[in-house]
mmCIF file of C-alpha atoms in Angstrom:
data_model
loop_
_atom_site.group_PDB
_atom_site.id
_atom_site.type_symbol
_atom_site.label_atom_id
_atom_site.label_comp_id
_atom_site.label_asym_id
_atom_site.label_seq_id
_atom_site.Cartn_x
_atom_site.Cartn_y
_atom_site.Cartn_z
ATOM 1 C CA MET W 1 -111.001 128.261 2.874
ATOM 2 C CA ASN W 2 -107.960 130.650 3.125
ATOM 3 C CA TYR W 3 -104.645 129.394 1.355
ATOM 4 C CA PRO W 4 -101.125 130.568 2.207
ATOM 5 C CA ALA W 5 -99.892 133.529 0.000
ATOM 6 C CA ASN W 6 -97.233 131.456 -1.599
ATOM 7 C CA LEU W 7 -99.901 128.911 -2.730
ATOM 8 C CA GLN W 8 -102.331 131.389 -4.109
ATOM 9 C CA SER W 9 -102.385 131.402 -8.091
ATOM 10 C CA ALA W 10 -101.835 134.718 -9.544
ATOM 11 C CA PRO W 11 -105.113 136.878 -10.294
ATOM 12 C CA ALA W 12 -106.630 136.335 -13.691
ATOM 13 C CA PRO W 13 -106.961 139.929 -15.512
ATOM 14 C CA ASP W 14 -109.990 141.592 -15.168
ATOM 15 C CA ARG W 15 -110.499 141.754 -18.682
ATOM 16 C CA VAL W 16 -109.172 140.616 -22.066
ATOM 17 C CA GLY W 17 -108.053 143.173 -24.685
ATOM 18 C CA GLN W 18 -110.057 142.776 -28.066
ATOM 19 C CA GLY W 19 -106.889 141.878 -30.041
ATOM 20 C CA THR W 20 -106.143 139.002 -27.595
ATOM 21 C CA ALA W 21 -109.642 137.738 -27.926
ATOM 22 C CA VAL W 22 -109.830 138.287 -31.792
ATOM 23 C CA GLU W 23 -106.455 135.971 -31.680
ATOM 24 C CA GLN W 24 -107.829 133.348 -29.290
ATOM 25 C CA SER W 25 -110.769 132.831 -31.458
ATOM 26 C CA ARG W 26 -108.670 132.713 -34.923
ATOM 27 C CA ALA W 27 -106.496 129.964 -33.328
ATOM 28 C CA VAL W 28 -109.229 127.799 -32.076
ATOM 29 C CA ALA W 29 -111.126 128.191 -35.522
ATOM 30 C CA GLU W 30 -107.661 127.514 -37.343
ATOM 31 C CA VAL W 31 -107.204 124.354 -35.688
ATOM 32 C CA GLN W 32 -110.832 123.153 -36.286
ATOM 33 C CA ALA W 33 -110.384 123.620 -39.790
ATOM 34 C CA ALA W 34 -107.365 121.945 -40.084
ATOM 35 C CA VAL W 35 -108.742 118.694 -38.477
ATOM 36 C CA ILE W 36 -111.800 119.047 -40.772
ATOM 37 C CA VAL W 37 -109.858 119.348 -43.848
ATOM 38 C CA ALA W 38 -107.351 116.864 -42.889
ATOM 39 C CA ARG W 39 -110.251 114.373 -42.190
ATOM 40 C CA GLN W 40 -111.914 115.189 -45.554
ATOM 41 C CA PHE W 41 -108.929 114.793 -47.727
ATOM 42 C CA PRO W 42 -106.771 112.027 -45.949
ATOM 43 C CA ARG W 43 -103.442 111.473 -47.128
ATOM 44 C CA ASN W 44 -102.584 108.769 -49.805
ATOM 45 C CA GLU W 45 -99.708 106.784 -49.057
ATOM 46 C CA ALA W 46 -98.352 105.923 -52.325
ATOM 47 C CA THR W 47 -98.325 109.757 -53.362
ATOM 48 C CA ALA W 48 -96.580 110.541 -49.859
ATOM 49 C CA ILE W 49 -93.832 107.838 -50.686
ATOM 50 C CA ALA W 50 -93.363 109.154 -54.285
ATOM 51 C CA LYS W 51 -93.129 112.974 -52.910
ATOM 52 C CA MET W 52 -90.513 111.474 -50.207
ATOM 53 C CA ARG W 53 -88.494 109.578 -52.979
ATOM 54 C CA ASN W 54 -88.506 112.556 -55.329
ATOM 55 C CA ALA W 55 -87.243 114.960 -52.843
ATOM 56 C CA CYS W 56 -84.605 112.500 -51.337
ATOM 57 C CA SER W 57 -83.405 112.109 -54.820
ATOM 58 C CA GLN W 58 -82.265 115.937 -54.988
ATOM 59 C CA ILE W 59 -78.676 116.236 -53.900
ATOM 60 C CA GLU W 60 -79.525 119.694 -52.426
ATOM 61 C CA LEU W 61 -81.523 117.904 -49.479
ATOM 62 C CA ALA W 62 -79.450 114.729 -49.258
ATOM 63 C CA GLN W 63 -76.723 116.809 -48.467
ATOM 64 C CA ARG W 64 -78.496 118.490 -45.579
ATOM 65 C CA ALA W 65 -80.132 115.292 -44.428
ATOM 66 C CA PHE W 66 -77.598 114.081 -42.102
ATOM 67 C CA PHE W 67 -75.176 115.619 -39.412
ATOM 68 C CA ARG W 68 -72.152 114.583 -37.526
ATOM 69 C CA PHE W 69 -70.436 116.207 -34.558
ATOM 70 C CA PRO W 70 -67.890 115.170 -31.790
ATOM 71 C CA ARG W 71 -68.951 114.288 -28.261
ATOM 72 C CA GLY W 72 -66.961 112.523 -25.474
ATOM 73 C CA GLY W 73 -64.158 111.342 -27.751
ATOM 74 C CA SER W 74 -66.687 109.848 -30.276
ATOM 75 C CA GLN W 75 -68.673 111.001 -33.323
ATOM 76 C CA VAL W 76 -72.493 111.572 -33.057
ATOM 77 C CA SER W 77 -74.471 111.280 -36.253
ATOM 78 C CA GLY W 78 -78.200 111.509 -36.971
ATOM 79 C CA GLU W 79 -80.769 113.236 -39.222
ATOM 80 C CA THR W 80 -81.093 116.789 -39.278
ATOM 81 C CA ILE W 81 -84.472 119.061 -38.638
ATOM 82 C CA GLN W 82 -84.212 119.886 -42.705
ATOM 83 C CA LEU W 83 -84.770 116.220 -43.533
ATOM 84 C CA ALA W 84 -87.707 115.940 -40.737
ATOM 85 C CA LYS W 85 -89.809 119.010 -42.102
ATOM 86 C CA GLU W 86 -89.378 117.757 -45.635
ATOM 87 C CA LEU W 87 -90.601 114.418 -44.488
ATOM 88 C CA ALA W 88 -93.764 116.077 -42.493
ATOM 89 C CA ARG W 89 -94.237 117.919 -45.728
ATOM 90 C CA CYS W 90 -94.334 114.775 -48.007
ATOM 91 C CA TRP W 91 -96.409 112.799 -45.610
ATOM 92 C CA GLY W 92 -99.021 115.633 -45.172
ATOM 93 C CA ASN W 93 -101.685 116.482 -42.785
ATOM 94 C CA ILE W 94 -99.109 117.258 -40.083
ATOM 95 C CA GLN W 95 -98.618 120.813 -38.176
ATOM 96 C CA PHE W 96 -95.359 121.387 -35.891
ATOM 97 C CA GLY W 97 -93.705 123.731 -33.854
ATOM 98 C CA VAL W 98 -91.426 125.335 -31.524
ATOM 99 C CA SER W 99 -92.076 128.114 -29.033
ATOM 100 C CA GLU W 100 -90.534 129.785 -25.952
ATOM 101 C CA LEU W 101 -93.472 129.816 -23.259
ATOM 102 C CA ARG W 102 -91.016 131.805 -20.867
ATOM 103 C CA ARG W 103 -87.750 133.671 -20.448
ATOM 104 C CA ASP W 104 -86.387 133.852 -16.901
ATOM 105 C CA ASP W 105 -83.532 136.512 -17.268
ATOM 106 C CA GLU W 106 -82.892 135.978 -13.365
ATOM 107 C CA PHE W 107 -81.949 132.391 -13.773
ATOM 108 C CA LYS W 108 -80.758 132.814 -17.320
ATOM 109 C CA GLN W 109 -82.983 129.998 -18.927
ATOM 110 C CA SER W 110 -85.956 129.858 -20.851
ATOM 111 C CA GLU W 111 -88.822 127.405 -20.856
ATOM 112 C CA MET W 112 -89.653 126.044 -24.507
ATOM 113 C CA GLN W 113 -91.888 123.437 -26.147
ATOM 114 C CA ALA W 114 -91.577 121.714 -29.147
ATOM 115 C CA TRP W 115 -94.744 119.632 -30.681
ATOM 116 C CA ALA W 116 -96.090 117.730 -34.020
ATOM 117 C CA TRP W 117 -99.460 116.782 -34.498
ATOM 118 C CA ASP W 118 -100.841 114.319 -37.291
ATOM 119 C CA MET W 119 -104.158 116.269 -37.798
ATOM 120 C CA GLU W 120 -105.528 112.985 -39.644
ATOM 121 C CA SER W 121 -104.513 110.335 -36.959
ATOM 122 C CA ASN W 122 -104.862 112.995 -33.960
ATOM 123 C CA GLU W 123 -101.468 111.818 -32.915
ATOM 124 C CA ARG W 124 -99.635 114.450 -31.131
ATOM 125 C CA ALA W 125 -96.400 114.390 -29.538
ATOM 126 C CA SER W 126 -94.821 117.436 -27.519
ATOM 127 C CA THR W 127 -92.241 118.209 -24.820
ATOM 128 C CA THR W 128 -91.271 121.000 -22.871
ATOM 129 C CA PHE W 129 -87.729 121.810 -21.728
ATOM 130 C CA ILE W 130 -85.127 124.187 -20.503
ATOM 131 C CA VAL W 131 -82.708 125.815 -22.326
ATOM 132 C CA PRO W 132 -79.995 127.440 -20.108
ATOM 133 C CA HIS W 133 -78.740 131.130 -21.897
ATOM 134 C CA ALA W 134 -75.206 129.399 -21.932
ATOM 135 C CA ARG W 135 -73.101 127.812 -24.374
ATOM 136 C CA TRP W 136 -70.435 125.095 -23.902
ATOM 137 C CA ALA W 137 -67.023 126.021 -25.201
ATOM 138 C CA LYS W 138 -63.429 125.113 -24.229
ATOM 139 C CA GLY W 139 -64.566 122.674 -21.572
ATOM 140 C CA LYS W 140 -67.059 124.999 -19.625
ATOM 141 C CA ALA W 141 -69.938 126.779 -19.941
ATOM 142 C CA GLU W 142 -70.076 130.441 -21.055
ATOM 143 C CA GLN W 143 -72.983 132.487 -20.140
ATOM 144 C CA LEU W 144 -74.651 133.986 -23.040
ATOM 145 C CA ALA W 145 -75.926 138.115 -22.427
ATOM 146 C CA ASP W 146 -76.293 139.397 -26.207
ATOM 147 C CA PHE W 147 -80.240 138.868 -27.215
ATOM 148 C CA ARG W 148 -79.066 137.647 -30.702
ATOM 149 C CA ASP W 149 -76.968 134.651 -28.825
ATOM 150 C CA ILE W 150 -79.786 133.801 -26.882
ATOM 151 C CA TYR W 151 -82.046 133.884 -29.448
ATOM 152 C CA GLU W 152 -79.875 131.392 -31.791
ATOM 153 C CA ASN W 153 -79.272 129.017 -28.921
ATOM 154 C CA ASN W 154 -82.919 128.851 -28.288
ATOM 155 C CA ALA W 155 -83.629 128.206 -31.946
ATOM 156 C CA ASN W 156 -80.695 125.435 -32.074
ATOM 157 C CA ASN W 157 -82.188 123.562 -29.036
ATOM 158 C CA GLY W 158 -85.855 123.992 -30.061
ATOM 159 C CA ALA W 159 -84.780 122.474 -33.688
ATOM 160 C CA ARG W 160 -83.436 119.418 -32.173
ATOM 161 C CA ARG W 161 -86.399 118.674 -29.994
ATOM 162 C CA LEU W 162 -88.718 119.676 -32.895
ATOM 163 C CA ARG W 163 -87.064 117.056 -34.965
ATOM 164 C CA GLU W 164 -87.550 114.173 -32.571
ATOM 165 C CA MET W 165 -91.112 115.190 -32.120
ATOM 166 C CA ILE W 166 -91.660 115.005 -35.950
ATOM 167 C CA PHE W 167 -90.148 111.669 -35.982
ATOM 168 C CA THR W 168 -92.202 110.546 -33.188
ATOM 169 C CA VAL W 169 -95.534 111.138 -35.219
ATOM 170 C CA LEU W 170 -94.173 109.846 -38.503
ATOM 171 C CA PRO W 171 -94.034 106.001 -39.623
ATOM 172 C CA VAL W 172 -90.747 104.178 -38.814
ATOM 173 C CA TRP W 173 -90.657 102.880 -42.183
ATOM 174 C CA PHE W 174 -91.405 106.004 -43.868
ATOM 175 C CA ILE W 175 -88.038 107.670 -42.249
ATOM 176 C CA GLU W 176 -86.037 104.645 -42.880
ATOM 177 C CA GLN W 177 -87.023 104.605 -46.605
ATOM 178 C CA ALA W 178 -86.060 108.525 -46.663
ATOM 179 C CA LYS W 179 -82.687 107.762 -44.943
ATOM 180 C CA THR W 180 -81.687 104.967 -47.335
ATOM 181 C CA ALA W 181 -82.979 107.142 -50.616
ATOM 182 C CA CYS W 182 -80.981 110.175 -49.373
ATOM 183 C CA THR W 183 -77.765 108.004 -48.657
ATOM 184 C CA ASN W 184 -78.111 106.390 -52.386
ATOM 185 C CA THR W 185 -78.487 110.231 -53.976
ATOM 186 C CA LEU W 186 -75.393 111.227 -51.918
ATOM 187 C CA SER W 187 -73.368 107.934 -52.674
ATOM 188 C CA GLY W 188 -74.477 108.341 -56.347
ATOM 189 C CA GLY W 189 -75.601 104.875 -56.292
ATOM 190 C CA THR W 190 -78.796 105.424 -58.550
ATOM 191 C CA SER W 191 -76.823 107.776 -60.946
ATOM 192 C CA GLU W 192 -75.031 106.537 -64.060
ATOM 193 C CA VAL W 193 -71.542 107.235 -63.073
ATOM 194 C CA PRO W 194 -69.436 104.203 -62.595
ATOM 195 C CA ARG W 195 -68.630 103.599 -59.013
ATOM 196 C CA ALA W 196 -64.708 104.028 -59.882
ATOM 197 C CA GLN W 197 -65.129 107.442 -61.032
ATOM 198 C CA ARG W 198 -67.316 108.151 -57.817
ATOM 199 C CA VAL W 199 -64.483 106.929 -55.989
ATOM 200 C CA ALA W 200 -62.062 109.084 -57.750
ATOM 201 C CA ASP W 201 -64.104 111.931 -57.331
ATOM 202 C CA ALA W 202 -64.357 111.331 -53.530
ATOM 203 C CA ILE W 203 -60.626 111.054 -52.984
ATOM 204 C CA LYS W 204 -60.062 114.347 -54.949
ATOM 205 C CA ALA W 205 -62.662 116.063 -53.077
ATOM 206 C CA PHE W 206 -61.000 115.193 -49.640
ATOM 207 C CA GLU W 207 -57.267 115.861 -51.055
ATOM 208 C CA GLY W 208 -58.661 119.370 -51.529
ATOM 209 C CA ILE W 209 -59.163 119.645 -47.693
ATOM 210 C CA GLY W 210 -55.794 118.043 -46.933
ATOM 211 C CA VAL W 211 -57.059 114.286 -46.494
ATOM 212 C CA THR W 212 -55.093 111.430 -48.371
ATOM 213 C CA GLY W 213 -56.585 108.482 -49.986
ATOM 214 C CA ASP W 214 -54.448 106.590 -47.391
ATOM 215 C CA GLN W 215 -56.289 108.300 -44.536
ATOM 216 C CA ILE W 216 -60.148 107.624 -45.835
ATOM 217 C CA GLU W 217 -59.136 103.823 -46.329
ATOM 218 C CA THR W 218 -57.655 103.498 -42.967
ATOM 219 C CA LYS W 219 -60.988 105.085 -41.799
ATOM 220 C CA LEU W 220 -63.093 102.846 -43.744
ATOM 221 C CA GLY W 221 -61.125 99.835 -43.067
ATOM 222 C CA ARG W 222 -60.741 98.948 -46.525
ATOM 223 C CA PRO W 223 -58.947 99.749 -49.630
ATOM 224 C CA SER W 224 -60.445 101.888 -52.266
ATOM 225 C CA GLY W 225 -61.354 99.398 -54.851
ATOM 226 C CA LYS W 226 -63.729 97.833 -52.294
ATOM 227 C CA TRP W 227 -65.511 100.659 -51.456
ATOM 228 C CA THR W 228 -69.321 100.403 -51.520
ATOM 229 C CA ASP W 229 -72.147 102.860 -52.309
ATOM 230 C CA LEU W 230 -72.662 103.051 -48.385
ATOM 231 C CA ASP W 231 -69.081 104.003 -47.692
ATOM 232 C CA LEU W 232 -69.277 106.604 -50.449
ATOM 233 C CA GLY W 233 -72.318 108.017 -48.970
ATOM 234 C CA GLN W 234 -70.458 108.249 -45.401
ATOM 235 C CA LEU W 235 -68.036 109.811 -46.973
ATOM 236 C CA GLN W 236 -70.157 112.723 -48.623
ATOM 237 C CA VAL W 237 -72.020 113.088 -44.698
ATOM 238 C CA ILE W 238 -68.494 113.674 -43.784
ATOM 239 C CA TYR W 239 -67.150 115.899 -46.327
ATOM 240 C CA GLN W 240 -70.391 118.033 -46.125
ATOM 241 C CA SER W 241 -69.883 118.100 -41.989
ATOM 242 C CA ILE W 242 -66.436 119.395 -42.450
ATOM 243 C CA GLN W 243 -67.652 122.185 -44.800
ATOM 244 C CA ARG W 244 -70.371 123.288 -42.301
ATOM 245 C CA GLY W 245 -67.761 123.335 -39.376
ATOM 246 C CA GLU W 246 -69.849 120.727 -37.392
ATOM 247 C CA VAL W 247 -66.672 118.853 -37.174
ATOM 248 C CA THR W 248 -62.800 119.457 -38.221
ATOM 249 C CA VAL W 249 -60.646 117.152 -40.215
ATOM 250 C CA ASP W 250 -58.575 116.302 -37.530
ATOM 251 C CA GLU W 251 -61.721 114.796 -35.599
ATOM 252 C CA GLU W 252 -62.742 112.936 -38.441
ATOM 253 C CA PHE W 253 -58.994 111.920 -39.433
ATOM 254 C CA PRO W 254 -56.671 112.075 -36.368
ATOM 255 C CA PRO W 255 -53.058 112.341 -37.338
ATOM 256 C CA VAL W 256 -50.900 109.538 -37.016
ATOM 257 C CA ARG W 257 -48.934 109.448 -33.811
ATOM 258 C CA VAL W 258 -45.150 108.443 -34.303
ATOM 259 C CA SER W 259 -43.444 106.902 -31.152
ATOM 260 C CA ALA W 260 -39.925 107.985 -29.880
ATOM 261 C CA ASP W 261 -38.961 104.559 -31.137
ATOM 262 C CA GLU W 262 -40.200 105.050 -34.471
ATOM 263 C CA LEU W 263 -38.310 108.480 -35.117
ATOM 264 C CA THR W 264 -35.062 106.720 -33.574
ATOM 265 C CA ALA W 265 -35.472 103.868 -36.126
ATOM 266 C CA SER W 266 -36.133 106.188 -39.015
ATOM 267 C CA ALA W 267 -33.208 108.291 -38.225
ATOM 268 C CA GLN W 268 -30.674 105.251 -38.275
#
């Protein structure tokens, strides 16, 4: 049967290069070997939990475990790709990755795929998505032309999808325990430093970036004497997000607006 030209599939190459054939065979063998090893050496959940707790007790990871950024007048927060990768390492027998399947310079977009695979349980999660070669700035989309900008834009979008794929194959309880452990590390809840000292340190750190203690109390909705370990952990996330440039001081601590009547009353 003859098919219309626009429905005919592209002709397959007449031959495959030796290098391509070797790479294809190597990739298949590598996957098969990984599955066999995962079945022969299954994970020990107790060991995985111990690894996770030890990793989350490190301040270097805890400070990079959460993010915050503004969207639509509110703050979006969550767990970072750094935490997801570390949890995959601790859980074990998991492979993951993100790749650019196709780049279309005419339509200025890339087709990408992110995936995660538990080699032991054979649970796999993947997503294919389109990334426009554009960046949202100043209320509008700005086209990207520089190759480095396109690469970084693709990498950032790929990392967000990869994070979700890794979290899909990890147990929910494992993720929640890690979040709690990281929060405790940020707040110093597991340290021997008194809470009053940690509160004072937090206020001093924010004063260094132009935020007063009164502004922090207003944001948390309670005086500093009643701050909890969770409050201190949240403040650490906010502080690190400001330091990384994800949010600004004014976005987290909006300046108090003074009305005309208040100005008049203060002048009298």
